[in-house]
Short mmCIF file of C-alpha atoms in Angstrom, two decimals:
data_model
loop_
_atom_site.label_atom_id
_atom_site.label_comp_id
_atom_site.label_asym_id
_atom_site.label_seq_id
_atom_site.Cartn_x
_atom_site.Cartn_y
_atom_site.Cartn_z
CA MET T 1 21.95 -7.82 21.11
CA SER T 2 23.55 -5.01 19.17
CA SER T 3 21.82 -1.78 20.17
CA GLU T 4 23.55 -0.05 17.28
CA LEU T 5 21.59 -1.98 14.67
CA GLN T 6 18.56 -3.16 16.61
CA SER T 7 16.96 0.23 17.16
CA PHE T 8 15.68 2.57 14.47
CA PRO T 9 18.08 5.38 13.62
CA GLU T 10 17.49 9.10 13.79
CA ARG T 11 15.12 10.36 11.09
CA SER T 12 16.62 12.67 8.48
CA MET T 13 13.42 13.77 6.76
CA ASP T 14 12.86 16.88 8.86
CA SER T 15 16.31 18.27 8.10
CA LEU T 16 16.36 17.37 4.41
CA TYR T 17 12.75 17.83 3.29
CA HIS T 18 11.12 21.22 3.72
CA ASP T 19 7.43 20.62 3.13
CA MET T 20 6.03 23.56 1.16
CA LEU T 21 3.08 21.55 -0.20
CA SER T 22 1.20 20.03 2.72
CA PRO T 23 -1.65 22.07 4.24
CA GLU T 24 -1.92 22.33 8.00
CA ASP T 25 -4.35 19.42 8.36
CA VAL T 26 -1.97 17.16 6.47
CA LEU T 27 1.03 18.24 8.53
CA SER T 28 -0.97 17.56 11.68
CA ILE T 29 -1.93 14.08 10.49
CA ARG T 30 1.70 13.27 9.66
CA SER T 31 2.77 14.22 13.20
CA GLU T 32 -0.07 12.26 14.75
CA VAL T 33 0.52 9.13 12.70
CA ARG T 34 4.29 9.30 13.18
CA ALA T 35 3.82 9.35 16.95
CA PHE T 36 1.47 6.37 16.68
CA CYS T 37 3.93 4.47 14.51
CA ASP T 38 6.87 5.19 16.79
CA LYS T 39 4.91 3.79 19.70
CA LYS T 40 2.82 1.00 18.17
CA VAL T 41 4.29 -0.10 14.82
CA ALA T 42 8.04 0.06 15.44
CA PRO T 43 8.08 -2.50 18.31
CA VAL T 44 6.28 -5.17 16.25
CA ALA T 45 7.50 -4.34 12.73
CA TRP T 46 10.25 -6.97 12.59
CA ASP T 47 7.94 -9.76 13.72
CA ILE T 48 5.28 -8.74 11.20
CA GLY T 49 7.83 -8.65 8.39
CA HIS T 50 9.41 -12.01 9.16
CA ARG T 51 6.66 -14.34 10.36
CA GLU T 52 5.24 -16.78 7.87
CA GLU T 53 1.92 -15.80 6.31
CA SER T 54 -0.97 -17.29 8.26
CA VAL T 55 -4.33 -16.21 9.64
CA GLU T 56 -2.90 -16.57 13.14
CA ASN T 57 -0.06 -14.20 12.33
CA PHE T 58 -2.24 -11.37 11.02
CA PRO T 59 -1.39 -8.34 13.22
CA ARG T 60 -4.81 -8.12 14.86
CA GLU T 61 -3.70 -6.20 17.93
CA LEU T 62 -2.04 -3.54 15.81
CA PHE T 63 -5.07 -3.42 13.49
CA LYS T 64 -7.25 -2.87 16.55
CA ALA T 65 -4.91 -0.14 17.81
CA MET T 66 -5.06 1.61 14.42
CA ALA T 67 -8.85 1.58 14.60
CA GLU T 68 -8.90 2.88 18.17
CA ALA T 69 -6.52 5.69 17.19
CA GLY T 70 -8.89 6.72 14.40
CA LEU T 71 -6.46 6.04 11.58
CA PHE T 72 -9.13 4.33 9.45
CA ARG T 73 -11.27 7.48 9.66
CA ILE T 74 -8.65 9.74 8.08
CA PRO T 75 -9.71 9.25 4.42
CA PHE T 76 -13.44 9.80 4.95
CA ASP T 77 -16.11 12.46 5.40
CA THR T 78 -18.04 12.91 8.61
CA ASP T 79 -21.30 11.60 7.10
CA CYS T 80 -19.99 8.04 7.34
CA GLY T 81 -17.98 8.46 10.53
CA GLY T 82 -14.79 9.87 9.04
CA ARG T 83 -12.77 12.85 10.21
CA GLY T 84 -13.95 15.20 7.48
CA LEU T 85 -10.48 16.59 6.79
CA PRO T 86 -10.09 19.35 4.18
CA HIS T 87 -7.45 17.30 2.32
CA PRO T 88 -8.27 13.62 2.93
CA ALA T 89 -6.29 12.15 0.02
CA ALA T 90 -3.08 13.94 1.00
CA ALA T 91 -3.63 13.06 4.67
CA THR T 92 -4.20 9.43 3.71
CA ALA T 93 -1.03 9.36 1.61
CA VAL T 94 1.18 10.71 4.40
CA THR T 95 -0.42 8.19 6.77
CA ILE T 96 0.65 5.41 4.44
CA GLU T 97 4.16 6.82 4.11
CA GLU T 98 4.57 6.87 7.89
CA LEU T 99 3.25 3.31 8.23
CA SER T 100 5.52 1.98 5.47
CA TYR T 101 8.57 3.58 7.09
CA TYR T 102 8.37 0.80 9.67
CA SER T 103 6.29 -1.85 7.88
CA ASN T 104 5.21 -2.03 4.26
CA SER T 105 2.94 -4.91 5.24
CA VAL T 106 0.97 -2.68 7.57
CA ALA T 107 0.81 0.06 4.95
CA ALA T 108 -0.59 -2.45 2.43
CA ILE T 109 -3.23 -3.62 4.91
CA PHE T 110 -4.29 -0.01 5.46
CA ASP T 111 -4.25 0.76 1.73
CA VAL T 112 -6.61 -2.08 0.82
CA HIS T 113 -8.82 -1.68 3.89
CA CYS T 114 -9.29 2.09 3.53
CA ILE T 115 -8.43 3.24 0.01
CA LEU T 116 -9.58 0.28 -2.08
CA ALA T 117 -12.41 -1.34 -0.13
CA GLY T 118 -13.31 1.76 1.87
CA HIS T 119 -13.24 4.26 -0.97
CA ALA T 120 -15.18 1.88 -3.24
CA LEU T 121 -17.94 1.75 -0.61
CA THR T 122 -18.43 5.51 -0.89
CA TYR T 123 -20.11 4.72 -4.22
CA GLY T 124 -22.69 2.60 -2.40
CA SER T 125 -26.12 3.37 -1.02
CA GLU T 126 -26.66 4.65 2.48
CA GLU T 127 -27.70 1.12 3.42
CA LEU T 128 -24.38 -0.30 2.18
CA LYS T 129 -22.40 2.43 3.91
CA SER T 130 -24.16 1.68 7.17
CA LYS T 131 -23.66 -2.07 6.83
CA TYR T 132 -20.07 -2.11 5.60
CA LEU T 133 -18.31 1.26 5.62
CA GLU T 134 -19.12 2.38 9.15
CA PRO T 135 -17.89 -0.88 10.74
CA LEU T 136 -14.84 -0.76 8.44
CA LEU T 137 -13.91 2.65 9.88
CA ALA T 138 -14.39 1.32 13.39
CA GLY T 139 -12.19 -1.70 12.67
CA GLU T 140 -15.10 -4.05 13.38
CA LYS T 141 -14.97 -5.46 9.85
CA ILE T 142 -11.92 -5.95 7.65
CA GLY T 143 -12.36 -5.08 4.00
CA SER T 144 -10.89 -6.61 0.85
CA PHE T 145 -11.02 -5.59 -2.82
CA ALA T 146 -10.89 -7.99 -5.76
CA THR T 147 -10.15 -7.23 -9.38
CA SER T 148 -7.25 -9.59 -10.18
CA GLU T 149 -7.73 -13.09 -11.53
CA ALA T 150 -5.37 -15.79 -12.75
CA GLU T 151 -5.60 -14.43 -16.29
CA ALA T 152 -6.83 -10.88 -15.64
CA SER T 153 -5.03 -8.20 -13.69
CA THR T 154 -3.31 -5.63 -15.84
CA ASP T 155 -5.95 -6.29 -18.52
CA LEU T 156 -9.25 -5.55 -16.78
CA SER T 157 -11.61 -6.19 -19.68
CA VAL T 158 -14.89 -8.05 -20.05
CA ASP T 159 -13.21 -10.59 -22.28
CA SER T 160 -10.52 -11.28 -19.67
CA LEU T 161 -12.71 -11.57 -16.56
CA VAL T 162 -13.98 -14.96 -15.45
CA THR T 163 -15.89 -13.88 -12.35
CA GLU T 164 -19.48 -13.20 -13.38
CA ALA T 165 -22.57 -11.66 -11.81
CA VAL T 166 -25.89 -12.95 -13.19
CA PHE T 167 -28.85 -10.82 -12.18
CA LYS T 168 -32.10 -12.60 -11.26
CA ASP T 169 -35.44 -11.07 -10.28
CA ASP T 170 -34.62 -10.85 -6.57
CA HIS T 171 -30.89 -11.60 -6.22
CA ILE T 172 -27.53 -11.84 -7.97
CA VAL T 173 -25.66 -15.09 -8.58
CA VAL T 174 -21.87 -14.70 -8.47
CA SER T 175 -19.50 -17.36 -9.80
CA GLY T 176 -15.79 -17.17 -10.49
CA HIS T 177 -12.31 -17.04 -9.04
CA LYS T 178 -10.16 -14.13 -7.86
CA ARG T 179 -6.42 -14.20 -7.04
CA TRP T 180 -3.92 -12.16 -4.93
CA ILE T 181 -6.72 -10.69 -2.80
CA THR T 182 -5.22 -8.77 0.11
CA ASN T 183 -6.84 -9.22 3.54
CA SER T 184 -9.16 -11.94 2.19
CA PRO T 185 -8.12 -14.63 4.72
CA VAL T 186 -9.23 -12.35 7.56
CA ALA T 187 -11.76 -10.09 5.84
CA SER T 188 -15.50 -9.92 6.46
CA PHE T 189 -16.40 -8.92 2.90
CA VAL T 190 -14.95 -8.26 -0.53
CA ILE T 191 -15.63 -5.56 -3.11
CA LEU T 192 -15.83 -7.63 -6.27
CA LEU T 193 -15.41 -6.60 -9.92
CA CYS T 194 -17.60 -8.91 -12.02
CA LYS T 195 -18.50 -9.44 -15.63
CA ASP T 196 -22.13 -8.43 -16.13
CA GLY T 197 -23.04 -9.30 -19.69
CA ASP T 198 -20.98 -7.02 -21.93
CA ARG T 199 -20.12 -4.66 -19.07
CA MET T 200 -18.61 -4.79 -15.58
CA THR T 201 -20.29 -4.23 -12.23
CA GLU T 202 -19.02 -3.91 -8.65
CA VAL T 203 -20.83 -5.88 -5.94
CA VAL T 204 -20.21 -6.41 -2.23
CA VAL T 205 -20.03 -10.05 -1.16
CA ASP T 206 -19.93 -11.31 2.41
CA LEU T 207 -17.12 -13.82 2.69
CA ASP T 208 -19.12 -16.06 5.02
CA SER T 209 -21.81 -16.54 2.35
CA PRO T 210 -22.59 -20.10 1.20
CA GLY T 211 -20.55 -20.89 -1.89
CA VAL T 212 -17.59 -18.66 -0.97
CA ARG T 213 -14.26 -20.35 -0.33
CA VAL T 214 -11.17 -18.38 0.65
CA GLY T 215 -7.87 -20.18 0.13
CA GLN T 216 -4.90 -20.37 2.46
CA PRO T 217 -2.57 -17.34 2.55
CA ASP T 218 0.02 -17.22 -0.20
CA LYS T 219 3.68 -17.60 0.76
CA LYS T 220 5.44 -14.56 -0.65
CA MET T 221 8.97 -13.17 -0.94
CA GLY T 222 8.06 -10.10 1.10
CA ASN T 223 5.18 -8.26 2.78
CA HIS T 224 4.62 -11.25 5.04
CA GLY T 225 2.13 -9.38 7.20
CA GLN T 226 -0.05 -8.61 4.17
CA LEU T 227 -2.13 -11.75 3.67
CA THR T 228 -3.24 -12.56 0.13
CA ALA T 229 -5.25 -15.55 -1.09
CA ASP T 230 -7.53 -16.83 -3.82
CA ILE T 231 -11.29 -16.52 -3.43
CA HIS T 232 -13.66 -18.97 -5.15
CA PHE T 233 -17.32 -18.14 -5.77
CA ASP T 234 -19.65 -21.04 -6.53
CA ALA T 235 -23.13 -19.73 -7.39
CA VAL T 236 -23.11 -17.31 -4.45
CA LYS T 237 -26.41 -15.52 -3.86
CA VAL T 238 -25.98 -11.78 -3.28
CA PRO T 239 -28.74 -9.21 -2.59
CA LEU T 240 -29.60 -6.87 -5.46
CA THR T 241 -28.94 -4.00 -3.08
CA ASN T 242 -25.23 -4.93 -2.88
CA VAL T 243 -24.38 -3.22 -6.18
CA LEU T 244 -21.99 -0.26 -5.90
CA GLY T 245 -23.04 2.63 -8.10
CA LYS T 246 -25.04 1.50 -11.11
CA ARG T 247 -24.79 -1.69 -13.10
CA GLY T 248 -22.04 -1.20 -15.67
CA ASP T 249 -20.13 1.33 -13.54
CA GLY T 250 -17.75 -1.34 -12.22
CA LEU T 251 -14.71 -0.57 -14.34
CA LYS T 252 -15.02 3.17 -13.80
CA ILE T 253 -15.27 2.70 -10.03
CA ALA T 254 -12.38 0.21 -9.98
CA LEU T 255 -10.10 2.46 -12.02
CA GLN T 256 -10.84 5.52 -9.89
CA VAL T 257 -10.23 3.58 -6.70
CA LEU T 258 -7.00 2.14 -8.10
CA THR T 259 -5.84 5.63 -9.11
CA TYR T 260 -6.27 6.69 -5.49
CA GLY T 261 -4.51 3.48 -4.50
CA ARG T 262 -1.49 4.13 -6.68
CA ILE T 263 -0.97 7.43 -4.88
CA GLY T 264 -0.90 5.38 -1.69
CA ILE T 265 1.56 2.92 -3.18
CA ALA T 266 3.76 5.84 -4.26
CA ALA T 267 3.74 6.93 -0.62
CA THR T 268 4.85 3.44 0.44
CA GLY T 269 7.77 3.74 -1.97
CA VAL T 270 8.79 6.98 -0.28
CA GLY T 271 8.38 5.49 3.19
CA MET T 272 10.53 2.50 2.36
CA ALA T 273 13.17 4.64 0.63
CA GLN T 274 13.27 6.99 3.62
CA SER T 275 13.73 4.03 5.96
CA VAL T 276 16.62 2.70 3.88
CA PHE T 277 18.12 6.19 3.77
CA ASP T 278 18.07 6.63 7.53
CA HIS T 279 19.50 3.18 8.24
CA SER T 280 22.15 3.64 5.56
CA ALA T 281 23.17 7.09 6.76
CA PHE T 282 23.62 5.74 10.28
CA ARG T 283 25.66 2.82 8.98
CA LEU T 284 27.87 5.03 6.81
CA LYS T 285 28.61 7.26 9.80
CA SER T 286 29.27 4.48 12.30
CA ARG T 287 30.90 1.71 10.29
CA ARG T 288 34.64 2.10 9.68
CA ALA T 289 36.81 0.62 6.93
CA PHE T 290 40.46 1.40 6.25
CA LYS T 291 40.48 3.37 9.53
CA ARG T 292 37.82 5.84 8.37
CA PRO T 293 34.01 6.01 8.33
CA LEU T 294 32.39 4.55 5.23
CA GLY T 295 30.67 7.90 4.76
CA SER T 296 34.02 9.57 4.16
CA PHE T 297 34.28 7.82 0.79
CA GLN T 298 33.07 10.02 -2.05
CA HIS T 299 31.20 7.16 -3.73
CA TRP T 300 28.80 6.87 -0.81
CA GLN T 301 28.56 10.64 -0.37
CA PHE T 302 27.45 11.09 -3.98
CA LEU T 303 25.08 8.13 -3.86
CA MET T 304 23.36 9.43 -0.73
CA ALA T 305 23.15 12.92 -2.23
CA ASP T 306 21.38 11.45 -5.26
CA ARG T 307 19.03 9.42 -3.09
CA ALA T 308 18.15 12.42 -0.92
CA THR T 309 17.24 14.34 -4.08
CA GLN T 310 15.16 11.46 -5.42
CA ILE T 311 13.23 11.07 -2.16
CA GLU T 312 12.51 14.81 -2.24
CA ASN T 313 11.14 14.48 -5.78
CA ALA T 314 9.12 11.33 -5.04
CA ARG T 315 7.47 12.80 -1.94
CA SER T 316 6.58 16.02 -3.73
CA LEU T 317 5.12 14.05 -6.65
CA TYR T 318 2.76 11.94 -4.56
CA LEU T 319 1.67 14.98 -2.54
CA LYS T 320 0.93 16.90 -5.73
CA ALA T 321 -1.15 14.00 -7.08
CA ALA T 322 -3.05 13.71 -3.79
CA LEU T 323 -3.71 17.45 -3.58
CA ARG T 324 -5.06 17.42 -7.13
CA MET T 325 -7.40 14.62 -6.09
CA ASP T 326 -8.45 16.67 -3.07
CA SER T 327 -9.25 19.56 -5.42
CA GLY T 328 -11.84 17.37 -7.14
CA VAL T 329 -9.81 15.71 -9.91
CA ALA T 330 -10.86 12.05 -9.83
CA PHE T 331 -7.98 10.93 -12.07
CA PRO T 332 -5.00 13.21 -11.27
CA GLU T 333 -2.79 12.18 -14.15
CA PRO T 334 -0.02 12.16 -15.09
CA GLU T 335 1.10 12.88 -11.52
CA ALA T 336 -0.42 9.74 -9.96
CA ALA T 337 1.24 7.47 -12.53
CA MET T 338 4.52 9.39 -12.31
CA ALA T 339 4.52 9.20 -8.51
CA LYS T 340 3.78 5.48 -8.40
CA ALA T 341 6.38 4.50 -11.00
CA TYR T 342 9.09 6.85 -9.74
CA ALA T 343 8.72 6.24 -6.00
CA THR T 344 8.48 2.47 -6.18
CA ASP T 345 11.41 2.19 -8.59
CA LEU T 346 13.36 4.35 -6.13
CA ALA T 347 12.48 2.08 -3.21
CA CYS T 348 13.61 -1.03 -5.08
CA SER T 349 16.86 0.36 -6.41
CA PHE T 350 17.77 2.05 -3.14
CA ALA T 351 17.00 -1.10 -1.14
CA ARG T 352 19.64 -2.85 -3.23
CA ASP T 353 22.10 -0.07 -2.35
CA GLY T 354 21.13 -0.41 1.31
CA VAL T 355 22.01 -4.09 1.33
CA GLN T 356 25.35 -3.24 -0.31
CA ILE T 357 26.08 -0.55 2.30
CA PHE T 358 25.54 -3.07 5.10
CA GLY T 359 27.50 -5.77 3.27
CA GLY T 360 27.00 -9.24 4.70
CA TYR T 361 24.86 -7.80 7.47
CA GLY T 362 22.49 -6.43 4.84
CA PHE T 363 21.93 -9.96 3.56
CA THR T 364 20.98 -11.07 7.08
CA SER T 365 17.61 -10.69 8.74
CA GLU T 366 18.96 -11.67 12.16
CA LEU T 367 22.53 -12.41 13.19
CA ALA T 368 22.69 -15.61 15.25
CA GLU T 369 25.70 -14.47 17.27
CA ASP T 370 24.03 -11.52 18.97
CA GLY T 371 20.44 -11.38 17.68
CA SER T 372 20.96 -8.08 15.85
CA ARG T 373 18.55 -7.34 13.01
CA TYR T 374 18.86 -5.42 9.76
CA LYS T 375 15.95 -3.49 8.27
CA VAL T 376 17.41 -3.17 4.77
CA GLU T 377 16.99 -6.91 4.21
CA GLU T 378 13.25 -6.63 4.87
CA VAL T 379 12.82 -3.58 2.64
CA TYR T 380 14.78 -5.35 -0.11
CA ARG T 381 12.15 -8.12 -0.07
CA ASP T 382 9.12 -5.89 0.47
CA SER T 383 9.86 -3.19 -2.07
CA LYS T 384 9.59 -5.33 -5.19
CA ILE T 385 5.84 -5.83 -4.93
CA ALA T 386 5.33 -2.07 -4.97
CA GLU T 387 6.45 -2.04 -8.61
CA ILE T 388 3.80 -4.64 -9.42
CA TYR T 389 0.54 -4.20 -7.54
CA GLU T 390 -2.16 -1.60 -8.14
CA GLY T 391 -0.94 -1.13 -11.69
CA THR T 392 2.50 -2.29 -12.80
CA ASN T 393 5.08 0.39 -13.43
CA GLU T 394 4.99 -0.46 -17.12
CA ILE T 395 1.30 0.48 -17.14
CA GLN T 396 2.11 3.72 -15.31
CA LYS T 397 4.60 4.63 -18.02
CA TRP T 398 1.94 3.87 -20.64
CA VAL T 399 -0.46 6.22 -18.82
CA ILE T 400 2.18 8.94 -18.88
CA ALA T 401 2.91 8.29 -22.56
CA ARG T 402 -0.80 8.49 -23.36
CA THR T 403 -0.86 11.95 -21.75
CA ILE T 404 2.04 12.94 -24.01
CA PHE T 405 0.91 11.40 -27.32
CA GLY T 406 -2.83 10.90 -26.91
CA LYS T 407 -4.97 7.76 -27.18
CA GLU T 408 -4.96 7.86 -30.95
CA ILE T 409 -1.25 7.02 -30.97
CA THR T 410 -0.75 4.97 -27.82
CA GLY T 411 -4.04 3.05 -28.03
#
């Protein structure tokens, strides 16, 4: 097996990016998570990224290791078992960047488990936190978060939603159908956005409840370790106490959680772009054509200079958005939208360059002759979803435009 291409190359971030934004607690978390990823994620990343989606192939051992290392506690306060960091959003974002450097699937699992499901639970009662959030932090329960439906994703409106919560005297009856729900095939519960009359409400539903049916994992182009599936709800009885916040607060909670999430997705864009950069730099130094290294050609020099600059900008953008959130701004716009759109577009376009730099090898996940493997192929497949989920990049540009022109013009 080719050791040249099998192992991960030397990281270039520390020599190219001089972090003037991250506070000490965030820098410490980055170092801690990087060491964890080098030891635990890197050895299994290729398998996670290339196995077919199935419940059996969910990376349970790695998930357990993440819990034991306390990674799921990074985003949270001490009152629910978290670490109580001064800058939890920024620390969470750098955690996701470090995870996505090796595996965007693992980063997506963490994002939904902690930011979407976990952060949504912070709006719940102490009873709900004890029942769901504390075991989520310990890795004893896996969380999922459901807004998307077959005909409702970008347009989260009462008119678009099918899934409905009907409130009775002593319980709630939930009926409907959600789609693309990350972690659902292995999750214990789902945070569910429902139509509630002429408003929307968030409820927590145990996935082993009578009337709940979780479909088989979807077969996707990339992010094979991130399991998604449909969830069907057929007159599911849910306790009245399982409402997050107040009735009618569902859309507000969902949008705030998704804003946090898009900062995380921006960080995945940076992590993937940084991975492509490091693999490409190594390839351009070591691969020769016309009796000279590929990196000696000005085309590749200028392209890599541009990409280094763009990674610098993308990382600084997501950190700025996260630090604004840590300062108490629930919707740190336009930075969150800018970071998500810019970083994920960068990951996609640079992944294409990475495949080109590797040539035929870049189009290959594993070479039969010697078993060598090529990371850029995986990132090329994984990066596309980052432009789509947790708010498409077109929506992010609309959010930015609304900041420029105002709602009265943009709608």
